[in-house]
JSON list of N, CA and C in Angstrom, two decimals:
[
{"chain": "X", "resi": 1, "resn": "MET", "atom": "N", "xyz": [142.18, 121.78, 99.21]},
{"chain": "X", "resi": 1, "resn": "MET", "atom": "CA", "xyz": [141.97, 122.33, 97.88]},
{"chain": "X", "resi": 1, "resn": "MET", "atom": "C", "xyz": [142.74, 121.47, 96.88]},
{"chain": "X", "resi": 2, "resn": "ARG", "atom": "N", "xyz": [142.04, 121.10, 95.80]},
{"chain": "X", "resi": 2, "resn": "ARG", "atom": "CA", "xyz": [142.66, 120.27, 94.77]},
{"chain": "X", "resi": 2, "resn": "ARG", "atom": "C", "xyz": [143.49, 121.13, 93.84]},
{"chain": "X", "resi": 3, "resn": "ARG", "atom": "N", "xyz": [144.67, 120.62, 93.55]},
{"chain": "X", "resi": 3, "resn": "ARG", "atom": "CA", "xyz": [145.50, 121.30, 92.56]},
{"chain": "X", "resi": 3, "resn": "ARG", "atom": "C", "xyz": [145.09, 120.84, 91.17]},
{"chain": "X", "resi": 4, "resn": "PRO", "atom": "N", "xyz": [145.08, 121.74, 90.20]},
{"chain": "X", "resi": 4, "resn": "PRO", "atom": "CA", "xyz": [144.73, 121.31, 88.85]},
{"chain": "X", "resi": 4, "resn": "PRO", "atom": "C", "xyz": [145.84, 120.42, 88.29]},
{"chain": "X", "resi": 5, "resn": "PHE", "atom": "N", "xyz": [145.45, 119.57, 87.34]},
{"chain": "X", "resi": 5, "resn": "PHE", "atom": "CA", "xyz": [146.42, 118.69, 86.71]},
{"chain": "X", "resi": 5, "resn": "PHE", "atom": "C", "xyz": [147.42, 119.50, 85.90]},
{"chain": "X", "resi": 6, "resn": "THR", "atom": "N", "xyz": [148.63, 119.00, 85.85]},
{"chain": "X", "resi": 6, "resn": "THR", "atom": "CA", "xyz": [149.61, 119.59, 84.94]},
{"chain": "X", "resi": 6, "resn": "THR", "atom": "C", "xyz": [149.28, 119.13, 83.53]},
{"chain": "X", "resi": 7, "resn": "ARG", "atom": "N", "xyz": [149.93, 119.74, 82.56]},
{"chain": "X", "resi": 7, "resn": "ARG", "atom": "CA", "xyz": [149.67, 119.37, 81.17]},
{"chain": "X", "resi": 7, "resn": "ARG", "atom": "C", "xyz": [150.02, 117.91, 80.91]},
{"chain": "X", "resi": 8, "resn": "ALA", "atom": "N", "xyz": [151.13, 117.43, 81.47]},
{"chain": "X", "resi": 8, "resn": "ALA", "atom": "CA", "xyz": [151.53, 116.03, 81.29]},
{"chain": "X", "resi": 8, "resn": "ALA", "atom": "C", "xyz": [150.53, 115.09, 81.94]},
{"chain": "X", "resi": 9, "resn": "GLN", "atom": "N", "xyz": [150.04, 115.45, 83.11]},
{"chain": "X", "resi": 9, "resn": "GLN", "atom": "CA", "xyz": [149.04, 114.61, 83.78]},
{"chain": "X", "resi": 9, "resn": "GLN", "atom": "C", "xyz": [147.73, 114.58, 82.99]},
{"chain": "X", "resi": 10, "resn": "ARG", "atom": "N", "xyz": [147.32, 115.73, 82.45]},
{"chain": "X", "resi": 10, "resn": "ARG", "atom": "CA", "xyz": [146.10, 115.74, 81.65]},
{"chain": "X", "resi": 10, "resn": "ARG", "atom": "C", "xyz": [146.24, 114.89, 80.40]},
{"chain": "X", "resi": 11, "resn": "LEU", "atom": "N", "xyz": [147.42, 114.91, 79.80]},
{"chain": "X", "resi": 11, "resn": "LEU", "atom": "CA", "xyz": [147.64, 114.11, 78.59]},
{"chain": "X", "resi": 11, "resn": "LEU", "atom": "C", "xyz": [147.51, 112.62, 78.90]},
{"chain": "X", "resi": 12, "resn": "ILE", "atom": "N", "xyz": [148.02, 112.19, 80.04]},
{"chain": "X", "resi": 12, "resn": "ILE", "atom": "CA", "xyz": [147.89, 110.78, 80.42]},
{"chain": "X", "resi": 12, "resn": "ILE", "atom": "C", "xyz": [146.42, 110.42, 80.65]},
{"chain": "X", "resi": 13, "resn": "VAL", "atom": "N", "xyz": [145.69, 111.31, 81.30]},
{"chain": "X", "resi": 13, "resn": "VAL", "atom": "CA", "xyz": [144.26, 111.06, 81.54]},
{"chain": "X", "resi": 13, "resn": "VAL", "atom": "C", "xyz": [143.51, 110.98, 80.21]},
{"chain": "X", "resi": 14, "resn": "VAL", "atom": "N", "xyz": [143.82, 111.88, 79.29]},
{"chain": "X", "resi": 14, "resn": "VAL", "atom": "CA", "xyz": [143.14, 111.89, 77.99]},
{"chain": "X", "resi": 14, "resn": "VAL", "atom": "C", "xyz": [143.47, 110.61, 77.21]},
{"chain": "X", "resi": 15, "resn": "TYR", "atom": "N", "xyz": [144.72, 110.17, 77.24]},
{"chain": "X", "resi": 15, "resn": "TYR", "atom": "CA", "xyz": [145.07, 108.92, 76.55]},
{"chain": "X", "resi": 15, "resn": "TYR", "atom": "C", "xyz": [144.30, 107.74, 77.15]},
{"chain": "X", "resi": 16, "resn": "GLY", "atom": "N", "xyz": [144.18, 107.70, 78.45]},
{"chain": "X", "resi": 16, "resn": "GLY", "atom": "CA", "xyz": [143.41, 106.64, 79.09]},
{"chain": "X", "resi": 16, "resn": "GLY", "atom": "C", "xyz": [141.95, 106.69, 78.69]},
{"chain": "X", "resi": 17, "resn": "MET", "atom": "N", "xyz": [141.40, 107.91, 78.63]},
{"chain": "X", "resi": 17, "resn": "MET", "atom": "CA", "xyz": [140.00, 108.06, 78.23]},
{"chain": "X", "resi": 17, "resn": "MET", "atom": "C", "xyz": [139.80, 107.63, 76.78]},
{"chain": "X", "resi": 18, "resn": "VAL", "atom": "N", "xyz": [140.75, 107.95, 75.91]},
{"chain": "X", "resi": 18, "resn": "VAL", "atom": "CA", "xyz": [140.63, 107.54, 74.51]},
{"chain": "X", "resi": 18, "resn": "VAL", "atom": "C", "xyz": [140.65, 106.02, 74.40]},
{"chain": "X", "resi": 19, "resn": "CYS", "atom": "N", "xyz": [141.50, 105.36, 75.17]},
{"chain": "X", "resi": 19, "resn": "CYS", "atom": "CA", "xyz": [141.54, 103.89, 75.16]},
{"chain": "X", "resi": 19, "resn": "CYS", "atom": "C", "xyz": [140.20, 103.31, 75.62]},
{"chain": "X", "resi": 20, "resn": "ILE", "atom": "N", "xyz": [139.63, 103.88, 76.66]},
{"chain": "X", "resi": 20, "resn": "ILE", "atom": "CA", "xyz": [138.34, 103.39, 77.17]},
{"chain": "X", "resi": 20, "resn": "ILE", "atom": "C", "xyz": [137.24, 103.63, 76.13]},
{"chain": "X", "resi": 21, "resn": "VAL", "atom": "N", "xyz": [137.24, 104.81, 75.51]},
{"chain": "X", "resi": 21, "resn": "VAL", "atom": "CA", "xyz": [136.20, 105.13, 74.51]},
{"chain": "X", "resi": 21, "resn": "VAL", "atom": "C", "xyz": [136.33, 104.19, 73.31]},
{"chain": "X", "resi": 22, "resn": "LEU", "atom": "N", "xyz": [137.54, 103.94, 72.86]},
{"chain": "X", "resi": 22, "resn": "LEU", "atom": "CA", "xyz": [137.73, 103.03, 71.72]},
{"chain": "X", "resi": 22, "resn": "LEU", "atom": "C", "xyz": [137.25, 101.62, 72.07]},
{"chain": "X", "resi": 23, "resn": "THR", "atom": "N", "xyz": [137.55, 101.17, 73.28]},
{"chain": "X", "resi": 23, "resn": "THR", "atom": "CA", "xyz": [137.07, 99.85, 73.70]},
{"chain": "X", "resi": 23, "resn": "THR", "atom": "C", "xyz": [135.56, 99.79, 73.72]},
{"chain": "X", "resi": 24, "resn": "ILE", "atom": "N", "xyz": [134.92, 100.84, 74.21]},
{"chain": "X", "resi": 24, "resn": "ILE", "atom": "CA", "xyz": [133.46, 100.87, 74.26]},
{"chain": "X", "resi": 24, "resn": "ILE", "atom": "C", "xyz": [132.87, 100.90, 72.86]},
{"chain": "X", "resi": 25, "resn": "VAL", "atom": "N", "xyz": [133.48, 101.65, 71.96]},
{"chain": "X", "resi": 25, "resn": "VAL", "atom": "CA", "xyz": [132.97, 101.72, 70.58]},
{"chain": "X", "resi": 25, "resn": "VAL", "atom": "C", "xyz": [133.11, 100.37, 69.89]},
{"chain": "X", "resi": 26, "resn": "VAL", "atom": "N", "xyz": [134.23, 99.69, 70.09]},
{"chain": "X", "resi": 26, "resn": "VAL", "atom": "CA", "xyz": [134.39, 98.36, 69.50]},
{"chain": "X", "resi": 26, "resn": "VAL", "atom": "C", "xyz": [133.35, 97.40, 70.10]},
{"chain": "X", "resi": 27, "resn": "LEU", "atom": "N", "xyz": [133.10, 97.51, 71.40]},
{"chain": "X", "resi": 27, "resn": "LEU", "atom": "CA", "xyz": [132.07, 96.69, 72.03]},
{"chain": "X", "resi": 27, "resn": "LEU", "atom": "C", "xyz": [130.69, 96.96, 71.41]},
{"chain": "X", "resi": 28, "resn": "GLN", "atom": "N", "xyz": [130.40, 98.23, 71.16]},
{"chain": "X", "resi": 28, "resn": "GLN", "atom": "CA", "xyz": [129.11, 98.57, 70.55]},
{"chain": "X", "resi": 28, "resn": "GLN", "atom": "C", "xyz": [129.01, 98.03, 69.13]},
{"chain": "X", "resi": 29, "resn": "LEU", "atom": "N", "xyz": [130.09, 98.09, 68.37]},
{"chain": "X", "resi": 29, "resn": "LEU", "atom": "CA", "xyz": [130.07, 97.54, 67.01]},
{"chain": "X", "resi": 29, "resn": "LEU", "atom": "C", "xyz": [129.84, 96.04, 67.05]},
{"chain": "X", "resi": 30, "resn": "TRP", "atom": "N", "xyz": [130.54, 95.35, 67.95]},
{"chain": "X", "resi": 30, "resn": "TRP", "atom": "CA", "xyz": [130.33, 93.91, 68.09]},
{"chain": "X", "resi": 30, "resn": "TRP", "atom": "C", "xyz": [128.89, 93.62, 68.51]},
{"chain": "X", "resi": 31, "resn": "LEU", "atom": "N", "xyz": [128.36, 94.41, 69.43]},
{"chain": "X", "resi": 31, "resn": "LEU", "atom": "CA", "xyz": [126.98, 94.22, 69.89]},
{"chain": "X", "resi": 31, "resn": "LEU", "atom": "C", "xyz": [125.99, 94.43, 68.75]},
{"chain": "X", "resi": 32, "resn": "LEU", "atom": "N", "xyz": [126.22, 95.44, 67.94]},
{"chain": "X", "resi": 32, "resn": "LEU", "atom": "CA", "xyz": [125.34, 95.69, 66.79]},
{"chain": "X", "resi": 32, "resn": "LEU", "atom": "C", "xyz": [125.40, 94.53, 65.81]},
{"chain": "X", "resi": 33, "resn": "THR", "atom": "N", "xyz": [126.60, 94.04, 65.54]},
{"chain": "X", "resi": 33, "resn": "THR", "atom": "CA", "xyz": [126.75, 92.92, 64.62]},
{"chain": "X", "resi": 33, "resn": "THR", "atom": "C", "xyz": [126.05, 91.66, 65.15]},
{"chain": "X", "resi": 34, "resn": "ALA", "atom": "N", "xyz": [126.26, 91.36, 66.41]},
{"chain": "X", "resi": 34, "resn": "ALA", "atom": "CA", "xyz": [125.64, 90.17, 66.99]},
{"chain": "X", "resi": 34, "resn": "ALA", "atom": "C", "xyz": [124.12, 90.30, 67.03]},
{"chain": "X", "resi": 35, "resn": "THR", "atom": "N", "xyz": [123.65, 91.51, 67.34]},
{"chain": "X", "resi": 35, "resn": "THR", "atom": "CA", "xyz": [122.21, 91.72, 67.38]},
{"chain": "X", "resi": 35, "resn": "THR", "atom": "C", "xyz": [121.59, 91.60, 65.99]},
{"chain": "X", "resi": 36, "resn": "MET", "atom": "N", "xyz": [122.22, 92.18, 65.00]},
{"chain": "X", "resi": 36, "resn": "MET", "atom": "CA", "xyz": [121.70, 92.07, 63.63]},
{"chain": "X", "resi": 36, "resn": "MET", "atom": "C", "xyz": [121.73, 90.62, 63.16]},
{"chain": "X", "resi": 37, "resn": "ASN", "atom": "N", "xyz": [122.78, 89.90, 63.51]},
{"chain": "X", "resi": 37, "resn": "ASN", "atom": "CA", "xyz": [122.86, 88.49, 63.14]},
{"chain": "X", "resi": 37, "resn": "ASN", "atom": "C", "xyz": [121.73, 87.69, 63.77]},
{"chain": "X", "resi": 38, "resn": "ALA", "atom": "N", "xyz": [121.47, 87.94, 65.04]},
{"chain": "X", "resi": 38, "resn": "ALA", "atom": "CA", "xyz": [120.38, 87.23, 65.72]},
{"chain": "X", "resi": 38, "resn": "ALA", "atom": "C", "xyz": [119.02, 87.64, 65.16]},
{"chain": "X", "resi": 39, "resn": "PHE", "atom": "N", "xyz": [118.85, 88.93, 64.89]},
{"chain": "X", "resi": 39, "resn": "PHE", "atom": "CA", "xyz": [117.58, 89.42, 64.36]},
{"chain": "X", "resi": 39, "resn": "PHE", "atom": "C", "xyz": [117.30, 88.84, 62.98]},
{"chain": "X", "resi": 40, "resn": "LEU", "atom": "N", "xyz": [118.31, 88.84, 62.13]},
{"chain": "X", "resi": 40, "resn": "LEU", "atom": "CA", "xyz": [118.12, 88.29, 60.79]},
{"chain": "X", "resi": 40, "resn": "LEU", "atom": "C", "xyz": [117.94, 86.78, 60.83]},
{"chain": "X", "resi": 41, "resn": "GLY", "atom": "N", "xyz": [118.39, 86.15, 61.90]},
{"chain": "X", "resi": 41, "resn": "GLY", "atom": "CA", "xyz": [118.18, 84.72, 62.08]},
{"chain": "X", "resi": 41, "resn": "GLY", "atom": "C", "xyz": [116.82, 84.40, 62.69]},
{"chain": "X", "resi": 42, "resn": "GLY", "atom": "N", "xyz": [116.04, 85.42, 63.01]},
{"chain": "X", "resi": 42, "resn": "GLY", "atom": "CA", "xyz": [114.69, 85.20, 63.52]},
{"chain": "X", "resi": 42, "resn": "GLY", "atom": "C", "xyz": [114.57, 85.31, 65.03]},
{"chain": "X", "resi": 43, "resn": "ASP", "atom": "N", "xyz": [115.64, 85.63, 65.72]},
{"chain": "X", "resi": 43, "resn": "ASP", "atom": "CA", "xyz": [115.60, 85.78, 67.18]},
{"chain": "X", "resi": 43, "resn": "ASP", "atom": "C", "xyz": [115.43, 87.25, 67.54]},
{"chain": "X", "resi": 44, "resn": "GLU", "atom": "N", "xyz": [114.24, 87.62, 67.96]},
{"chain": "X", "resi": 44, "resn": "GLU", "atom": "CA", "xyz": [113.97, 89.01, 68.29]},
{"chain": "X", "resi": 44, "resn": "GLU", "atom": "C", "xyz": [114.10, 89.29, 69.79]},
{"chain": "X", "resi": 45, "resn": "SER", "atom": "N", "xyz": [114.46, 88.28, 70.57]},
{"chain": "X", "resi": 45, "resn": "SER", "atom": "CA", "xyz": [114.51, 88.47, 72.02]},
{"chain": "X", "resi": 45, "resn": "SER", "atom": "C", "xyz": [115.75, 89.24, 72.48]},
{"chain": "X", "resi": 46, "resn": "VAL", "atom": "N", "xyz": [116.71, 89.42, 71.61]},
{"chain": "X", "resi": 46, "resn": "VAL", "atom": "CA", "xyz": [117.95, 90.08, 72.02]},
{"chain": "X", "resi": 46, "resn": "VAL", "atom": "C", "xyz": [117.95, 91.57, 71.70]},
{"chain": "X", "resi": 47, "resn": "ILE", "atom": "N", "xyz": [116.92, 92.04, 71.03]},
{"chain": "X", "resi": 47, "resn": "ILE", "atom": "CA", "xyz": [116.93, 93.44, 70.57]},
{"chain": "X", "resi": 47, "resn": "ILE", "atom": "C", "xyz": [116.92, 94.41, 71.74]},
{"chain": "X", "resi": 48, "resn": "TRP", "atom": "N", "xyz": [115.99, 94.27, 72.65]},
{"chain": "X", "resi": 48, "resn": "TRP", "atom": "CA", "xyz": [115.88, 95.24, 73.75]},
{"chain": "X", "resi": 48, "resn": "TRP", "atom": "C", "xyz": [117.02, 95.16, 74.75]},
{"chain": "X", "resi": 49, "resn": "PRO", "atom": "N", "xyz": [117.48, 93.95, 75.13]},
{"chain": "X", "resi": 49, "resn": "PRO", "atom": "CA", "xyz": [118.68, 93.93, 75.99]},
{"chain": "X", "resi": 49, "resn": "PRO", "atom": "C", "xyz": [119.90, 94.56, 75.32]},
{"chain": "X", "resi": 50, "resn": "ALA", "atom": "N", "xyz": [120.06, 94.32, 74.02]},
{"chain": "X", "resi": 50, "resn": "ALA", "atom": "CA", "xyz": [121.19, 94.92, 73.31]},
{"chain": "X", "resi": 50, "resn": "ALA", "atom": "C", "xyz": [121.04, 96.43, 73.25]},
{"chain": "X", "resi": 51, "resn": "ALA", "atom": "N", "xyz": [119.82, 96.90, 73.06]},
{"chain": "X", "resi": 51, "resn": "ALA", "atom": "CA", "xyz": [119.59, 98.35, 73.05]},
{"chain": "X", "resi": 51, "resn": "ALA", "atom": "C", "xyz": [119.89, 98.95, 74.43]},
{"chain": "X", "resi": 52, "resn": "ALA", "atom": "N", "xyz": [119.54, 98.24, 75.49]},
{"chain": "X", "resi": 52, "resn": "ALA", "atom": "CA", "xyz": [119.82, 98.75, 76.84]},
{"chain": "X", "resi": 52, "resn": "ALA", "atom": "C", "xyz": [121.32, 98.82, 77.09]},
{"chain": "X", "resi": 53, "resn": "VAL", "atom": "N", "xyz": [122.04, 97.78, 76.69]},
{"chain": "X", "resi": 53, "resn": "VAL", "atom": "CA", "xyz": [123.50, 97.79, 76.89]},
{"chain": "X", "resi": 53, "resn": "VAL", "atom": "C", "xyz": [124.15, 98.87, 76.05]},
{"chain": "X", "resi": 54, "resn": "SER", "atom": "N", "xyz": [123.67, 99.05, 74.82]},
{"chain": "X", "resi": 54, "resn": "SER", "atom": "CA", "xyz": [124.23, 100.08, 73.96]},
{"chain": "X", "resi": 54, "resn": "SER", "atom": "C", "xyz": [123.95, 101.47, 74.54]},
{"chain": "X", "resi": 55, "resn": "THR", "atom": "N", "xyz": [122.78, 101.67, 75.12]},
{"chain": "X", "resi": 55, "resn": "THR", "atom": "CA", "xyz": [122.47, 102.94, 75.78]},
{"chain": "X", "resi": 55, "resn": "THR", "atom": "C", "xyz": [123.39, 103.16, 76.98]},
{"chain": "X", "resi": 56, "resn": "GLY", "atom": "N", "xyz": [123.68, 102.09, 77.71]},
{"chain": "X", "resi": 56, "resn": "GLY", "atom": "CA", "xyz": [124.64, 102.20, 78.82]},
{"chain": "X", "resi": 56, "resn": "GLY", "atom": "C", "xyz": [126.01, 102.61, 78.34]},
{"chain": "X", "resi": 57, "resn": "CYS", "atom": "N", "xyz": [126.43, 102.06, 77.21]},
{"chain": "X", "resi": 57, "resn": "CYS", "atom": "CA", "xyz": [127.72, 102.45, 76.64]},
{"chain": "X", "resi": 57, "resn": "CYS", "atom": "C", "xyz": [127.72, 103.92, 76.24]},
{"chain": "X", "resi": 58, "resn": "LEU", "atom": "N", "xyz": [126.61, 104.36, 75.67]},
{"chain": "X", "resi": 58, "resn": "LEU", "atom": "CA", "xyz": [126.49, 105.78, 75.30]},
{"chain": "X", "resi": 58, "resn": "LEU", "atom": "C", "xyz": [126.58, 106.67, 76.53]},
{"chain": "X", "resi": 59, "resn": "ILE", "atom": "N", "xyz": [125.93, 106.27, 77.60]},
{"chain": "X", "resi": 59, "resn": "ILE", "atom": "CA", "xyz": [125.97, 107.07, 78.84]},
{"chain": "X", "resi": 59, "resn": "ILE", "atom": "C", "xyz": [127.40, 107.13, 79.39]},
{"chain": "X", "resi": 60, "resn": "LEU", "atom": "N", "xyz": [128.12, 106.00, 79.31]},
{"chain": "X", "resi": 60, "resn": "LEU", "atom": "CA", "xyz": [129.52, 106.01, 79.75]},
{"chain": "X", "resi": 60, "resn": "LEU", "atom": "C", "xyz": [130.35, 106.99, 78.93]},
{"chain": "X", "resi": 61, "resn": "ASN", "atom": "N", "xyz": [130.17, 106.96, 77.61]},
{"chain": "X", "resi": 61, "resn": "ASN", "atom": "CA", "xyz": [130.94, 107.86, 76.75]},
{"chain": "X", "resi": 61, "resn": "ASN", "atom": "C", "xyz": [130.59, 109.31, 77.00]},
{"chain": "X", "resi": 62, "resn": "VAL", "atom": "N", "xyz": [129.32, 109.61, 77.20]},
{"chain": "X", "resi": 62, "resn": "VAL", "atom": "CA", "xyz": [128.91, 110.99, 77.48]},
{"chain": "X", "resi": 62, "resn": "VAL", "atom": "C", "xyz": [129.48, 111.43, 78.83]},
{"chain": "X", "resi": 63, "resn": "GLY", "atom": "N", "xyz": [129.50, 110.53, 79.80]},
{"chain": "X", "resi": 63, "resn": "GLY", "atom": "CA", "xyz": [130.10, 110.85, 81.09]},
{"chain": "X", "resi": 63, "resn": "GLY", "atom": "C", "xyz": [131.58, 111.16, 80.98]},
{"chain": "X", "resi": 64, "resn": "LEU", "atom": "N", "xyz": [132.28, 110.38, 80.17]},
{"chain": "X", "resi": 64, "resn": "LEU", "atom": "CA", "xyz": [133.70, 110.65, 79.96]},
{"chain": "X", "resi": 64, "resn": "LEU", "atom": "C", "xyz": [133.91, 112.00, 79.27]},
{"chain": "X", "resi": 65, "resn": "LEU", "atom": "N", "xyz": [133.05, 112.31, 78.31]},
{"chain": "X", "resi": 65, "resn": "LEU", "atom": "CA", "xyz": [133.16, 113.59, 77.62]},
{"chain": "X", "resi": 65, "resn": "LEU", "atom": "C", "xyz": [132.91, 114.74, 78.57]},
{"chain": "X", "resi": 66, "resn": "ARG", "atom": "N", "xyz": [131.90, 114.60, 79.43]},
{"chain": "X", "resi": 66, "resn": "ARG", "atom": "CA", "xyz": [131.62, 115.66, 80.41]},
{"chain": "X", "resi": 66, "resn": "ARG", "atom": "C", "xyz": [132.79, 115.84, 81.37]},
{"chain": "X", "resi": 67, "resn": "TYR", "atom": "N", "xyz": [133.41, 114.71, 81.78]},
{"chain": "X", "resi": 67, "resn": "TYR", "atom": "CA", "xyz": [134.57, 114.80, 82.67]},
{"chain": "X", "resi": 67, "resn": "TYR", "atom": "C", "xyz": [135.70, 115.53, 81.98]},
{"chain": "X", "resi": 68, "resn": "LEU", "atom": "N", "xyz": [135.89, 115.24, 80.67]},
{"chain": "X", "resi": 68, "resn": "LEU", "atom": "CA", "xyz": [136.95, 115.90, 79.92]},
{"chain": "X", "resi": 68, "resn": "LEU", "atom": "C", "xyz": [136.73, 117.41, 79.86]},
{"chain": "X", "resi": 69, "resn": "TYR", "atom": "N", "xyz": [135.48, 117.84, 79.57]},
{"chain": "X", "resi": 69, "resn": "TYR", "atom": "CA", "xyz": [135.18, 119.27, 79.54]},
{"chain": "X", "resi": 69, "resn": "TYR", "atom": "C", "xyz": [135.41, 119.90, 80.91]},
{"chain": "X", "resi": 70, "resn": "ARG", "atom": "N", "xyz": [134.98, 119.20, 81.96]},
{"chain": "X", "resi": 70, "resn": "ARG", "atom": "CA", "xyz": [135.15, 119.72, 83.32]},
{"chain": "X", "resi": 70, "resn": "ARG", "atom": "C", "xyz": [136.63, 119.84, 83.67]},
{"chain": "X", "resi": 71, "resn": "MET", "atom": "N", "xyz": [137.42, 118.87, 83.22]},
{"chain": "X", "resi": 71, "resn": "MET", "atom": "CA", "xyz": [138.86, 118.90, 83.51]},
{"chain": "X", "resi": 71, "resn": "MET", "atom": "C", "xyz": [139.54, 120.04, 82.76]},
{"chain": "X", "resi": 72, "resn": "GLU", "atom": "N", "xyz": [139.06, 120.36, 81.56]},
{"chain": "X", "resi": 72, "resn": "GLU", "atom": "CA", "xyz": [139.66, 121.44, 80.79]},
{"chain": "X", "resi": 72, "resn": "GLU", "atom": "C", "xyz": [139.34, 122.81, 81.38]},
{"chain": "X", "resi": 73, "resn": "ARG", "atom": "N", "xyz": [138.18, 122.93, 82.01]},
{"chain": "X", "resi": 73, "resn": "ARG", "atom": "CA", "xyz": [137.80, 124.21, 82.62]},
{"chain": "X", "resi": 73, "resn": "ARG", "atom": "C", "xyz": [138.60, 124.52, 83.86]},
{"chain": "X", "resi": 74, "resn": "SER", "atom": "N", "xyz": [139.02, 123.48, 84.58]},
{"chain": "X", "resi": 74, "resn": "SER", "atom": "CA", "xyz": [139.74, 123.72, 85.85]},
{"chain": "X", "resi": 74, "resn": "SER", "atom": "C", "xyz": [141.22, 123.93, 85.62]}
]
């Protein structure tokens, strides 16, 4: 049987999750900027791969949020 996290342990996990989420958001902003730069330069081949990667980032963030809710319930 798993013991629930203590308050201090949960705080460390939340800080780690915030760092990961911030990194992903910065990556998405960079990806959006690079994609817009390429698109405005006439290169349309990067739009769908960038959209796929951005969707993957969204899925990661939603997964982290679900883990956070699940951790709070236990």
